[in-house]
Amino acid sequence: MILNTYDFDAAKKAAPAEEGPRQYYFIEQARAVLRERFEAMVDSGEAMERYGSSLLGQLQAEGKYGTFHIETFGCQMNSRDSEKLAGVLDQAGYKEVDGEDADFVLYNTCTVRDNANQKVYGRLGYLNTLKKRRSGMMIALCGCMMQEPSVIEKIKKSYPFVDLIFGTHNIFKLAELLCGKLMKGGRMTVDIWEGTDAIVEELPVDRKYSFKSGVNIMFGCNNFCSYCIVPYVRGRERSRRPEDIIDEIRRLVADGVVEVMLLGQNVNSYGKNLEQPVSFAQLLRQVNEIEGLERIRFMTSHPKDLSDELIEAMRDCKKVCTHLHLPVQSGSSRILKIMNRHYTKESYLELVDKIRAAIPDISLTTDIIVGFPGETEEDFEETMDVVRRVRYDSAFTFIYSKRTGTPAAAMEQVPEQVVKERFDRLLREVQEISAQVCGRDEKTVQKVLVESLDDHKEGYVTGRMSNNTTVHFPGDESLIGRISDVYLEEAKGFYYMGRPV
Ligand code: 5AD
Ligand code: SF4
């Protein structure tokens, strides 16, 4: 039932209390408001002016009443969240468009390093220009950066044209927040929660790829590495129940998904806080049983919690990809201790040996921070030593970024010039090794899941091997989402050129 669509207080009273149905209720309410406004715009001719005839025709054909655009910063967690946010906006009656010239623009932000924050501030000015030209345009911000009080203060002061701000703990409330804005309007709405125990299942999702999907298995992080802001902005660890995860994957598979990426800040501690504790290894075995699913990936593993049981499960489960992302952060045991990582250089290297003994063809990738406070040349050399010993397929290298409120922010910082010079040395080493390592499958046949048409070469497609290496080979659109046998003709450093067999 649609109530008086401009009475948000009445709508709230009439809404179901349980979050799932409640948000669907608000989706319908928002849809009714958008529809009414859109129809008025069509009647007055404003819609033609705003969208142009081609887009307007598409909106009408698809039963949509406006446009939205989401810009996602940061990690796979955020990408998955954005698919959920897009699902809500789509069902509320908005059509997704490429650029930011849209009726509802949402930035899903990241704050893990300061450059992520700077990007958002940089683009807000541009949004304001767009908003001045587009009556009724709404600008919303969400994600990790919004969980920082200093950010909210800055936006209130310097970017007052933002309409809606919410955080990481209440993203499932988007429909309700949107409804409030549509019905009540008014100045900036800020709704930030400090934490939550809620895990809301069964909200709409609009997937970016038809054949692969992220699946959250847990939220938050309890590790408090001394450089990292994530535990402060994503809250404490909460695991989803295995039956909910399996159900979701079954539904995804029924909908055409062949590859899933199980997502959590630290998947190796999955399930510890459930009523009936389950280990990540047990979950992996259950997911491996799902018929129709072809590939399983997961992200991220903390070395301190990677058990023998998990290594065995990875070895036994044929669908689990031969790729492990195992962030080392630093090769110096002294620095690792100050980082609060709970492992040493030696124990990390032993772990790598153990994994390689069990799964010889595994690809290892990592994250490395350069210039953590107090890092000496000797500490840095230890990191270089780990890189040379492990020989990663690839490594994400980061310059340490000071995050307010974390313990490392108060420690003595390394001069910028020194960090820059080390960073360049590390990057060269990492790239040289990775070019050698990535070529090891040249002249063999491998299974490649095709992801898209090749951006650079007409008549080619691009896909990934189980170990995550990219392959380009001749093919057309019909291969997208399918696994092909491909002969790897030539290793090109980070990718292969191949031909189908
Ligand atoms: N500075 C630089 N890099 C960081 N990371 C996390 N916090 C910081 C920081 N303050 C890196 C870590 C982590 C990855 C997601 O981001 O390497 O694994
Ligand atoms: Fe960024 Fe970390 Fe948040 Fe992901 S979880 S969006 S990397 S701060």
Short mmCIF file of C-alpha atoms and ligand atoms in Angstrom, two decimals:
data_model
loop_
_atom_site.label_atom_id
_atom_site.label_comp_id
_atom_site.label_asym_id
_atom_site.label_seq_id
_atom_site.Cartn_x
_atom_site.Cartn_y
_atom_site.Cartn_z
CA MET A 1 0.00 0.00 0.00
CA ILE A 2 1.32 3.44 -0.90
CA LEU A 3 0.62 6.02 1.78
CA ASN A 4 0.51 9.75 1.29
CA THR A 5 3.90 9.76 -0.39
CA TYR A 6 5.13 13.00 1.11
CA ASP A 7 4.61 12.08 4.75
CA PHE A 8 7.81 10.43 5.82
CA ASP A 9 6.81 10.22 9.50
CA ALA A 10 3.65 8.34 8.58
CA ALA A 11 5.64 6.08 6.26
CA LYS A 12 8.03 5.28 9.11
CA LYS A 13 5.13 4.41 11.40
CA ALA A 14 3.60 2.12 8.80
CA ALA A 15 6.90 0.40 7.91
CA PRO A 16 7.59 -3.17 9.08
CA ALA A 17 10.07 -3.38 11.97
CA GLU A 18 12.17 -6.20 10.55
CA GLU A 19 14.98 -4.71 8.45
CA GLY A 20 14.65 -6.79 5.27
CA PRO A 21 10.93 -6.17 4.66
CA ARG A 22 11.33 -2.65 6.04
CA GLN A 23 13.82 -1.66 3.36
CA TYR A 24 11.70 -3.22 0.61
CA TYR A 25 8.81 -1.15 1.92
CA PHE A 26 10.87 2.04 1.65
CA ILE A 27 12.03 1.06 -1.83
CA GLU A 28 8.36 1.02 -2.87
CA GLN A 29 7.69 4.34 -1.17
CA ALA A 30 10.70 5.97 -2.84
CA ARG A 31 9.63 4.52 -6.15
CA ALA A 32 6.18 6.07 -5.82
CA VAL A 33 7.63 9.51 -5.16
CA LEU A 34 10.13 9.26 -8.02
CA ARG A 35 7.43 8.12 -10.38
CA GLU A 36 5.13 10.98 -9.52
CA ARG A 37 7.89 13.53 -10.03
CA PHE A 38 9.07 11.94 -13.23
CA GLU A 39 5.59 11.92 -14.72
CA ALA A 40 5.19 15.59 -13.86
CA MET A 41 8.53 16.29 -15.57
CA VAL A 42 7.46 14.39 -18.64
CA ASP A 43 4.19 16.36 -18.80
CA SER A 44 5.93 19.72 -18.45
CA GLY A 45 8.59 18.87 -21.03
CA GLU A 46 11.36 19.18 -18.43
CA ALA A 47 12.21 15.49 -18.75
CA MET A 48 13.09 15.91 -22.41
CA GLU A 49 15.35 18.80 -21.61
CA ARG A 50 17.01 16.97 -18.72
CA TYR A 51 17.64 13.57 -20.28
CA GLY A 52 17.49 14.14 -24.02
CA SER A 53 15.28 12.01 -26.22
CA SER A 54 17.44 8.89 -26.32
CA LEU A 55 17.92 8.49 -22.55
CA LEU A 56 14.34 9.52 -21.87
CA GLY A 57 13.17 6.82 -24.26
CA GLN A 58 15.30 4.27 -22.41
CA LEU A 59 13.97 5.35 -19.02
CA GLN A 60 10.41 5.01 -20.23
CA ALA A 61 11.03 1.66 -21.88
CA GLU A 62 12.65 0.29 -18.72
CA GLY A 63 10.11 1.74 -16.30
CA LYS A 64 12.67 4.01 -14.65
CA TYR A 65 12.12 7.48 -13.26
CA GLY A 66 15.59 9.00 -13.09
CA THR A 67 19.30 8.20 -13.16
CA PHE A 68 21.97 7.23 -10.61
CA HIS A 69 25.73 6.86 -10.59
CA ILE A 70 27.92 5.22 -7.95
CA GLU A 71 31.64 5.86 -7.79
CA THR A 72 33.49 3.25 -5.74
CA PHE A 73 36.85 3.80 -4.09
CA GLY A 74 38.95 1.16 -2.30
CA CYS A 75 38.76 -2.59 -1.95
CA GLN A 76 36.52 -5.50 -3.01
CA MET A 77 34.42 -5.04 0.13
CA ASN A 78 33.45 -1.62 -1.13
CA SER A 79 32.80 -2.95 -4.63
CA ARG A 80 30.43 -5.53 -3.19
CA ASP A 81 28.72 -2.89 -1.03
CA SER A 82 28.27 -0.77 -4.14
CA GLU A 83 26.49 -3.64 -5.89
CA LYS A 84 24.05 -3.74 -2.97
CA LEU A 85 23.56 0.02 -3.03
CA ALA A 86 23.00 -0.15 -6.79
CA GLY A 87 20.43 -2.91 -6.26
CA VAL A 88 18.40 -0.66 -3.98
CA LEU A 89 18.60 2.36 -6.28
CA ASP A 90 17.68 0.26 -9.29
CA GLN A 91 14.59 -1.11 -7.61
CA ALA A 92 13.62 2.32 -6.33
CA GLY A 93 13.32 3.36 -9.98
CA TYR A 94 16.68 4.83 -10.93
CA LYS A 95 18.63 3.72 -13.98
CA GLU A 96 22.41 3.43 -13.66
CA VAL A 97 24.43 5.72 -15.92
CA ASP A 98 28.17 6.06 -16.53
CA GLY A 99 28.94 9.65 -15.68
CA GLU A 100 28.28 11.75 -12.62
CA ASP A 101 25.72 13.87 -14.44
CA ALA A 102 22.87 11.95 -12.79
CA ASP A 103 19.93 12.57 -10.47
CA PHE A 104 21.44 10.60 -7.59
CA VAL A 105 25.22 10.44 -7.25
CA LEU A 106 26.78 8.32 -4.53
CA TYR A 107 30.46 8.11 -3.61
CA ASN A 108 31.35 4.95 -1.71
CA THR A 109 34.58 6.07 -0.08
CA CYS A 110 37.76 4.52 1.27
CA THR A 111 40.07 5.88 3.95
CA VAL A 112 42.78 3.26 4.20
CA ARG A 113 45.38 5.74 2.90
CA ASP A 114 45.16 9.51 2.71
CA ASN A 115 45.30 9.66 -1.11
CA ALA A 116 41.92 7.88 -1.20
CA ASN A 117 40.46 10.73 0.88
CA GLN A 118 42.07 13.41 -1.26
CA LYS A 119 40.49 11.93 -4.39
CA VAL A 120 37.03 12.32 -2.88
CA TYR A 121 37.57 15.94 -1.84
CA GLY A 122 39.00 16.66 -5.26
CA ARG A 123 35.89 15.44 -7.04
CA LEU A 124 33.30 17.00 -4.74
CA GLY A 125 33.95 20.42 -6.25
CA TYR A 126 33.07 19.06 -9.69
CA LEU A 127 29.86 17.53 -8.31
CA ASN A 128 28.83 20.92 -6.99
CA THR A 129 29.14 22.39 -10.49
CA LEU A 130 26.92 19.64 -11.85
CA LYS A 131 24.39 20.12 -9.08
CA LYS A 132 24.01 23.81 -9.83
CA ARG A 133 22.92 22.92 -13.35
CA ARG A 134 20.60 20.07 -12.39
CA SER A 135 17.63 20.87 -10.16
CA GLY A 136 16.84 18.24 -7.56
CA MET A 137 20.16 16.42 -8.00
CA MET A 138 21.14 14.54 -4.84
CA ILE A 139 24.71 13.95 -3.71
CA ALA A 140 25.35 11.20 -1.18
CA LEU A 141 28.53 9.95 0.50
CA CYS A 142 29.04 6.67 2.31
CA GLY A 143 31.74 4.15 3.16
CA CYS A 144 34.79 4.02 5.40
CA MET A 145 35.84 7.65 5.16
CA MET A 146 32.47 8.76 6.58
CA GLN A 147 33.14 6.88 9.83
CA GLU A 148 35.77 9.48 10.72
CA PRO A 149 34.38 12.42 12.71
CA SER A 150 37.00 14.82 11.33
CA VAL A 151 35.83 14.05 7.79
CA ILE A 152 32.20 14.81 8.67
CA GLU A 153 33.25 18.13 10.20
CA LYS A 154 35.18 19.06 7.07
CA ILE A 155 32.32 18.16 4.74
CA LYS A 156 29.80 20.12 6.81
CA LYS A 157 32.05 23.14 6.68
CA SER A 158 33.45 23.04 3.16
CA TYR A 159 30.96 21.00 1.13
CA PRO A 160 27.51 21.99 2.45
CA PHE A 161 25.85 21.02 -0.85
CA VAL A 162 26.13 17.30 0.02
CA ASP A 163 22.62 15.95 0.71
CA LEU A 164 23.14 12.66 2.49
CA ILE A 165 25.94 11.01 4.45
CA PHE A 166 25.84 7.53 5.92
CA GLY A 167 28.50 5.09 7.08
CA THR A 168 29.60 1.48 6.87
CA HIS A 169 27.27 0.14 9.57
CA ASN A 170 23.99 1.34 8.12
CA ILE A 171 24.37 0.88 4.38
CA PHE A 172 21.39 -1.46 4.47
CA LYS A 173 19.31 1.61 5.39
CA LEU A 174 19.82 3.35 2.04
CA ALA A 175 16.18 2.94 0.93
CA GLU A 176 14.92 4.49 4.16
CA LEU A 177 17.42 7.34 4.03
CA LEU A 178 16.64 8.01 0.37
CA CYS A 179 12.95 8.02 1.13
CA GLY A 180 13.48 10.58 3.88
CA LYS A 181 15.37 12.85 1.49
CA LEU A 182 12.77 12.48 -1.28
CA MET A 183 9.83 13.13 1.02
CA LYS A 184 11.27 15.73 3.36
CA GLY A 185 14.15 17.26 1.40
CA GLY A 186 15.99 19.82 3.52
CA ARG A 187 19.66 20.29 4.21
CA MET A 188 22.39 17.71 4.69
CA THR A 189 21.33 14.53 6.50
CA VAL A 190 24.11 12.80 8.42
CA ASP A 191 23.47 9.31 9.79
CA ILE A 192 26.58 7.62 11.11
CA TRP A 193 26.48 4.65 13.49
CA GLU A 194 29.37 3.75 15.75
CA GLY A 195 28.85 0.04 15.27
CA THR A 196 26.25 -2.63 14.70
CA ASP A 197 25.55 -6.29 15.31
CA ALA A 198 23.06 -6.38 12.46
CA ILE A 199 23.74 -8.41 9.35
CA VAL A 200 20.81 -7.80 7.03
CA GLU A 201 20.28 -10.59 4.53
CA GLU A 202 18.26 -10.58 1.33
CA LEU A 203 18.44 -7.02 0.10
CA PRO A 204 18.46 -6.43 -3.67
CA VAL A 205 21.84 -6.59 -5.42
CA ASP A 206 22.77 -5.31 -8.86
CA ARG A 207 25.87 -7.29 -9.88
CA LYS A 208 28.53 -5.74 -12.08
CA TYR A 209 29.43 -9.08 -13.68
CA SER A 210 26.90 -11.75 -14.55
CA PHE A 211 29.35 -14.64 -14.07
CA LYS A 212 31.32 -13.73 -10.96
CA SER A 213 30.49 -12.22 -7.63
CA GLY A 214 31.92 -11.22 -4.29
CA VAL A 215 30.24 -12.81 -1.28
CA ASN A 216 30.70 -11.29 2.16
CA ILE A 217 31.40 -13.94 4.73
CA MET A 218 32.29 -11.58 7.55
CA PHE A 219 32.43 -7.91 8.34
CA GLY A 220 34.84 -5.85 10.43
CA CYS A 221 38.24 -6.59 11.88
CA ASN A 222 39.64 -7.28 15.37
CA ASN A 223 43.34 -7.15 14.65
CA PHE A 224 44.27 -3.53 15.21
CA CYS A 225 47.48 -3.50 13.21
CA SER A 226 49.04 -0.30 14.48
CA TYR A 227 49.00 1.49 11.09
CA CYS A 228 45.46 0.53 10.06
CA ILE A 229 42.25 2.48 10.36
CA VAL A 230 39.95 -0.32 9.20
CA PRO A 231 39.03 -1.67 12.68
CA TYR A 232 37.92 1.86 13.63
CA VAL A 233 35.75 2.39 10.57
CA ARG A 234 34.45 -1.12 9.93
CA GLY A 235 33.94 -2.18 13.55
CA ARG A 236 34.38 -5.55 15.22
CA GLU A 237 34.40 -8.91 13.49
CA ARG A 238 30.99 -10.41 12.70
CA SER A 239 30.60 -13.60 10.67
CA ARG A 240 27.59 -14.53 8.59
CA ARG A 241 26.07 -17.93 9.26
CA PRO A 242 27.40 -20.62 6.90
CA GLU A 243 23.87 -21.57 5.81
CA ASP A 244 23.19 -17.97 4.73
CA ILE A 245 26.45 -17.88 2.77
CA ILE A 246 25.75 -21.22 1.07
CA ASP A 247 22.20 -20.12 0.24
CA GLU A 248 23.45 -16.92 -1.31
CA ILE A 249 26.05 -18.75 -3.42
CA ARG A 250 23.45 -21.30 -4.56
CA ARG A 251 21.21 -18.46 -5.70
CA LEU A 252 24.13 -16.78 -7.46
CA VAL A 253 25.01 -20.01 -9.27
CA ALA A 254 21.39 -20.43 -10.33
CA ASP A 255 21.69 -16.92 -11.75
CA GLY A 256 24.77 -17.74 -13.86
CA VAL A 257 27.68 -17.14 -11.48
CA VAL A 258 30.63 -19.54 -11.86
CA GLU A 259 33.22 -17.81 -9.68
CA VAL A 260 32.85 -16.41 -6.18
CA MET A 261 35.24 -14.37 -4.10
CA LEU A 262 34.64 -14.91 -0.38
CA LEU A 263 35.22 -11.57 1.28
CA GLY A 264 36.37 -10.56 4.74
CA GLN A 265 39.10 -8.39 6.26
CA ASN A 266 40.58 -11.54 7.76
CA VAL A 267 38.84 -14.63 6.42
CA ASN A 268 41.07 -16.93 8.43
CA SER A 269 39.30 -15.97 11.62
CA TYR A 270 35.88 -16.61 10.06
CA GLY A 271 33.25 -18.24 12.24
CA LYS A 272 34.97 -17.96 15.59
CA ASN A 273 32.22 -15.79 17.06
CA LEU A 274 29.23 -17.70 15.67
CA GLU A 275 26.84 -19.44 18.04
CA GLN A 276 28.01 -22.69 16.53
CA PRO A 277 31.62 -21.97 15.61
CA VAL A 278 32.74 -23.02 12.14
CA SER A 279 36.24 -22.66 10.73
CA PHE A 280 37.05 -21.01 7.42
CA ALA A 281 38.44 -24.35 6.21
CA GLN A 282 35.10 -26.02 6.95
CA LEU A 283 33.24 -23.27 5.13
CA LEU A 284 35.52 -23.65 2.13
CA ARG A 285 34.77 -27.38 1.97
CA GLN A 286 31.05 -26.68 2.07
CA VAL A 287 31.27 -24.07 -0.69
CA ASN A 288 33.36 -26.48 -2.77
CA GLU A 289 30.40 -28.90 -2.76
CA ILE A 290 28.05 -26.45 -4.48
CA GLU A 291 27.08 -27.86 -7.82
CA GLY A 292 27.57 -25.60 -10.83
CA LEU A 293 30.13 -23.42 -9.08
CA GLU A 294 33.50 -23.59 -10.84
CA ARG A 295 35.92 -21.36 -8.97
CA ILE A 296 36.38 -20.12 -5.42
CA ARG A 297 38.63 -17.26 -4.41
CA PHE A 298 38.97 -15.52 -1.06
CA MET A 299 40.43 -12.33 0.36
CA THR A 300 42.17 -11.44 2.70
CA SER A 301 44.23 -13.90 4.73
CA HIS A 302 46.16 -12.83 7.79
CA PRO A 303 49.34 -14.93 8.07
CA LYS A 304 48.95 -15.27 11.85
CA ASP A 305 45.67 -17.18 11.48
CA LEU A 306 46.39 -19.33 8.43
CA SER A 307 45.97 -22.87 9.78
CA ASP A 308 47.20 -26.26 8.56
CA GLU A 309 43.53 -27.18 8.31
CA LEU A 310 43.05 -24.38 5.76
CA ILE A 311 46.08 -25.40 3.71
CA GLU A 312 44.67 -28.94 3.57
CA ALA A 313 41.26 -27.66 2.52
CA MET A 314 42.81 -25.53 -0.22
CA ARG A 315 44.77 -28.53 -1.43
CA ASP A 316 41.75 -30.86 -1.39
CA CYS A 317 39.09 -28.54 -2.82
CA LYS A 318 39.40 -28.59 -6.58
CA LYS A 319 37.39 -25.41 -7.08
CA VAL A 320 39.62 -23.32 -4.85
CA CYS A 321 41.87 -21.27 -7.10
CA THR A 322 45.64 -21.65 -7.00
CA HIS A 323 46.14 -18.16 -5.70
CA LEU A 324 46.72 -16.87 -2.20
CA HIS A 325 46.97 -13.24 -1.20
CA LEU A 326 49.09 -13.21 1.94
CA PRO A 327 49.97 -9.68 3.05
CA VAL A 328 53.40 -9.56 4.66
CA GLN A 329 53.48 -5.75 5.23
CA SER A 330 57.15 -5.82 6.28
CA GLY A 331 60.03 -8.30 6.30
CA SER A 332 61.52 -6.99 9.54
CA SER A 333 60.51 -8.92 12.64
CA ARG A 334 61.20 -5.81 14.68
CA ILE A 335 58.80 -3.71 12.60
CA LEU A 336 56.23 -6.52 12.43
CA LYS A 337 56.12 -6.47 16.22
CA ILE A 338 55.48 -2.73 16.33
CA MET A 339 52.88 -3.20 13.59
CA ASN A 340 51.15 -5.68 15.94
CA ARG A 341 51.12 -8.38 13.26
CA HIS A 342 51.83 -11.37 15.56
CA TYR A 343 54.28 -13.15 13.25
CA THR A 344 57.98 -12.85 12.44
CA LYS A 345 59.93 -12.86 9.22
CA GLU A 346 60.96 -16.44 9.95
CA SER A 347 57.47 -17.72 10.76
CA TYR A 348 56.08 -16.05 7.62
CA LEU A 349 58.73 -17.71 5.45
CA GLU A 350 58.03 -21.08 7.11
CA LEU A 351 54.36 -20.63 6.36
CA VAL A 352 55.14 -19.89 2.71
CA ASP A 353 57.26 -23.06 2.51
CA LYS A 354 54.46 -25.10 4.05
CA ILE A 355 51.89 -23.76 1.60
CA ARG A 356 54.15 -24.38 -1.38
CA ALA A 357 54.94 -27.90 -0.22
CA ALA A 358 51.21 -28.68 -0.09
CA ILE A 359 50.19 -26.77 -3.24
CA PRO A 360 53.23 -26.50 -5.54
CA ASP A 361 51.58 -24.49 -8.31
CA ILE A 362 50.13 -21.80 -6.03
CA SER A 363 50.61 -18.14 -6.91
CA LEU A 364 51.39 -15.90 -3.99
CA THR A 365 50.67 -12.19 -3.88
CA THR A 366 51.13 -9.74 -1.05
CA ASP A 367 50.79 -6.22 0.36
CA ILE A 368 53.86 -4.31 1.54
CA ILE A 369 54.08 -1.02 3.39
CA VAL A 370 57.22 1.07 2.95
CA GLY A 371 58.24 3.72 5.45
CA PHE A 372 56.37 2.55 8.54
CA PRO A 373 57.48 4.78 11.48
CA GLY A 374 60.99 3.96 12.63
CA GLU A 375 61.81 1.77 9.61
CA THR A 376 65.60 1.74 9.19
CA GLU A 377 67.62 0.79 6.13
CA GLU A 378 68.25 -2.61 7.77
CA ASP A 379 64.52 -3.14 8.32
CA PHE A 380 63.86 -2.26 4.72
CA GLU A 381 66.54 -4.68 3.53
CA GLU A 382 64.70 -7.42 5.44
CA THR A 383 61.62 -6.62 3.38
CA MET A 384 63.66 -6.79 0.17
CA ASP A 385 65.01 -10.12 1.37
CA VAL A 386 61.51 -11.56 1.85
CA VAL A 387 60.53 -10.35 -1.63
CA ARG A 388 63.57 -12.08 -3.14
CA ARG A 389 62.99 -15.29 -1.22
CA VAL A 390 59.25 -15.65 -1.73
CA ARG A 391 59.25 -14.41 -5.34
CA TYR A 392 55.66 -13.16 -5.40
CA ASP A 393 53.57 -13.24 -8.55
CA SER A 394 52.70 -9.68 -7.70
CA ALA A 395 52.89 -7.35 -4.75
CA PHE A 396 50.87 -4.26 -3.94
CA THR A 397 53.34 -1.76 -2.54
CA PHE A 398 52.17 1.16 -0.45
CA ILE A 399 53.85 4.16 1.04
CA TYR A 400 52.94 4.33 4.71
CA SER A 401 50.12 6.81 5.24
CA LYS A 402 49.55 8.33 8.65
CA ARG A 403 45.98 7.68 9.84
CA THR A 404 44.73 9.85 12.70
CA GLY A 405 43.76 7.81 15.75
CA THR A 406 45.95 4.80 14.99
CA PRO A 407 48.92 4.07 17.31
CA ALA A 408 51.48 4.45 14.49
CA ALA A 409 50.37 8.03 13.83
CA ALA A 410 51.99 9.09 17.09
CA MET A 411 55.31 7.38 16.31
CA GLU A 412 58.35 9.03 14.73
CA GLN A 413 57.83 9.23 10.98
CA VAL A 414 60.46 8.41 8.34
CA PRO A 415 61.47 11.38 6.14
CA GLU A 416 59.57 11.49 2.85
CA GLN A 417 62.65 11.42 0.63
CA VAL A 418 63.96 8.27 2.30
CA VAL A 419 60.60 6.54 1.92
CA LYS A 420 60.30 7.51 -1.72
CA GLU A 421 63.75 6.17 -2.55
CA ARG A 422 63.01 2.84 -0.79
CA PHE A 423 59.64 2.58 -2.45
CA ASP A 424 61.20 2.92 -5.91
CA ARG A 425 63.81 0.27 -5.11
CA LEU A 426 61.15 -2.13 -3.85
CA LEU A 427 58.90 -1.55 -6.83
CA ARG A 428 61.72 -2.31 -9.27
CA GLU A 429 62.56 -5.54 -7.45
CA VAL A 430 58.92 -6.63 -7.23
CA GLN A 431 58.31 -5.96 -10.92
CA GLU A 432 61.44 -7.71 -12.09
CA ILE A 433 60.64 -10.84 -10.10
CA SER A 434 57.00 -10.84 -11.06
CA ALA A 435 57.86 -10.65 -14.78
CA GLN A 436 59.98 -13.77 -14.37
CA VAL A 437 57.55 -15.65 -12.14
CA CYS A 438 54.40 -14.88 -14.11
CA GLY A 439 55.86 -16.40 -17.26
CA ARG A 440 56.26 -19.87 -15.81
CA ASP A 441 53.19 -21.33 -17.56
CA GLU A 442 54.26 -20.27 -21.05
CA LYS A 443 53.66 -22.95 -23.70
CA THR A 444 51.12 -24.82 -21.58
CA VAL A 445 47.34 -25.13 -21.85
CA GLN A 446 45.39 -23.47 -19.04
CA LYS A 447 41.76 -22.90 -18.14
CA VAL A 448 40.77 -19.27 -18.59
CA LEU A 449 37.52 -17.69 -17.38
CA VAL A 450 36.70 -15.03 -19.97
CA GLU A 451 35.72 -11.72 -18.34
CA SER A 452 35.35 -9.20 -21.15
CA LEU A 453 36.22 -8.17 -24.66
CA ASP A 454 39.85 -7.07 -24.92
CA ASP A 455 40.09 -3.30 -24.42
CA HIS A 456 43.08 -2.97 -26.69
CA LYS A 457 42.78 -5.56 -29.41
CA GLU A 458 39.84 -6.04 -31.74
CA GLY A 459 38.63 -9.64 -32.03
CA TYR A 460 40.23 -10.64 -28.70
CA VAL A 461 38.87 -11.42 -25.25
CA THR A 462 40.44 -11.07 -21.80
CA GLY A 463 40.20 -13.60 -19.00
CA ARG A 464 41.91 -15.00 -15.95
CA MET A 465 43.62 -18.22 -15.08
CA SER A 466 42.97 -19.96 -11.78
CA ASN A 467 46.10 -18.27 -10.38
CA ASN A 468 44.62 -14.87 -11.34
CA THR A 469 47.03 -14.10 -14.22
CA THR A 470 45.43 -12.30 -17.17
CA VAL A 471 45.29 -13.91 -20.61
CA HIS A 472 44.28 -12.33 -23.93
CA PHE A 473 43.25 -14.55 -26.83
CA PRO A 474 41.15 -14.42 -30.00
CA GLY A 475 37.44 -14.71 -29.30
CA ASP A 476 34.11 -12.92 -29.17
CA GLU A 477 31.39 -11.87 -26.76
CA SER A 478 29.83 -15.33 -26.66
CA LEU A 479 32.80 -16.55 -24.56
CA ILE A 480 32.23 -14.08 -21.70
CA GLY A 481 31.51 -15.94 -18.46
CA ARG A 482 32.75 -19.24 -19.90
CA ILE A 483 35.87 -21.22 -19.08
CA SER A 484 38.03 -21.93 -22.15
CA ASP A 485 41.13 -24.05 -22.65
CA VAL A 486 43.82 -21.72 -23.90
CA TYR A 487 47.36 -22.39 -25.10
CA LEU A 488 49.65 -19.71 -23.63
CA GLU A 489 51.80 -18.76 -26.58
CA GLU A 490 53.76 -15.88 -25.14
CA ALA A 491 54.40 -14.50 -21.66
CA LYS A 492 54.41 -10.71 -21.69
CA GLY A 493 55.51 -9.99 -18.14
CA PHE A 494 52.23 -9.65 -16.29
CA TYR A 495 49.97 -11.31 -18.83
CA TYR A 496 49.90 -13.87 -21.63
CA MET A 497 48.87 -13.87 -25.24
CA GLY A 498 47.24 -17.17 -26.10
CA ARG A 499 45.09 -19.07 -28.57
CA PRO A 500 42.08 -21.29 -27.91
CA VAL A 501 42.60 -25.04 -28.25
N1 5AD B 1 49.42 3.16 5.07
C1 5AD B 1 49.77 2.46 3.97
N2 5AD B 1 49.20 1.30 3.63
C2 5AD B 1 48.24 0.81 4.44
N3 5AD B 1 47.51 -0.32 4.37
C3 5AD B 1 46.66 -0.34 5.41
N4 5AD B 1 46.84 0.75 6.17
C4 5AD B 1 47.82 1.48 5.59
C5 5AD B 1 48.46 2.71 5.91
N5 5AD B 1 48.12 3.41 6.99
C6 5AD B 1 47.68 -1.31 3.32
C7 5AD B 1 48.06 -2.65 3.90
C8 5AD B 1 46.82 -3.47 3.69
C9 5AD B 1 46.24 -2.85 2.45
C10 5AD B 1 44.81 -3.13 2.21
O1 5AD B 1 46.46 -1.49 2.63
O2 5AD B 1 49.14 -3.17 3.16
O3 5AD B 1 47.09 -4.85 3.55
FE1 SF4 B 2 39.16 1.12 2.04
FE2 SF4 B 2 39.74 -0.65 3.84
FE3 SF4 B 2 37.36 0.43 3.77
FE4 SF4 B 2 38.14 -1.30 1.94
S1 SF4 B 2 37.79 -1.68 4.08
S2 SF4 B 2 37.09 0.58 1.60
S3 SF4 B 2 40.31 -0.75 1.73
S4 SF4 B 2 39.26 1.46 4.22
#
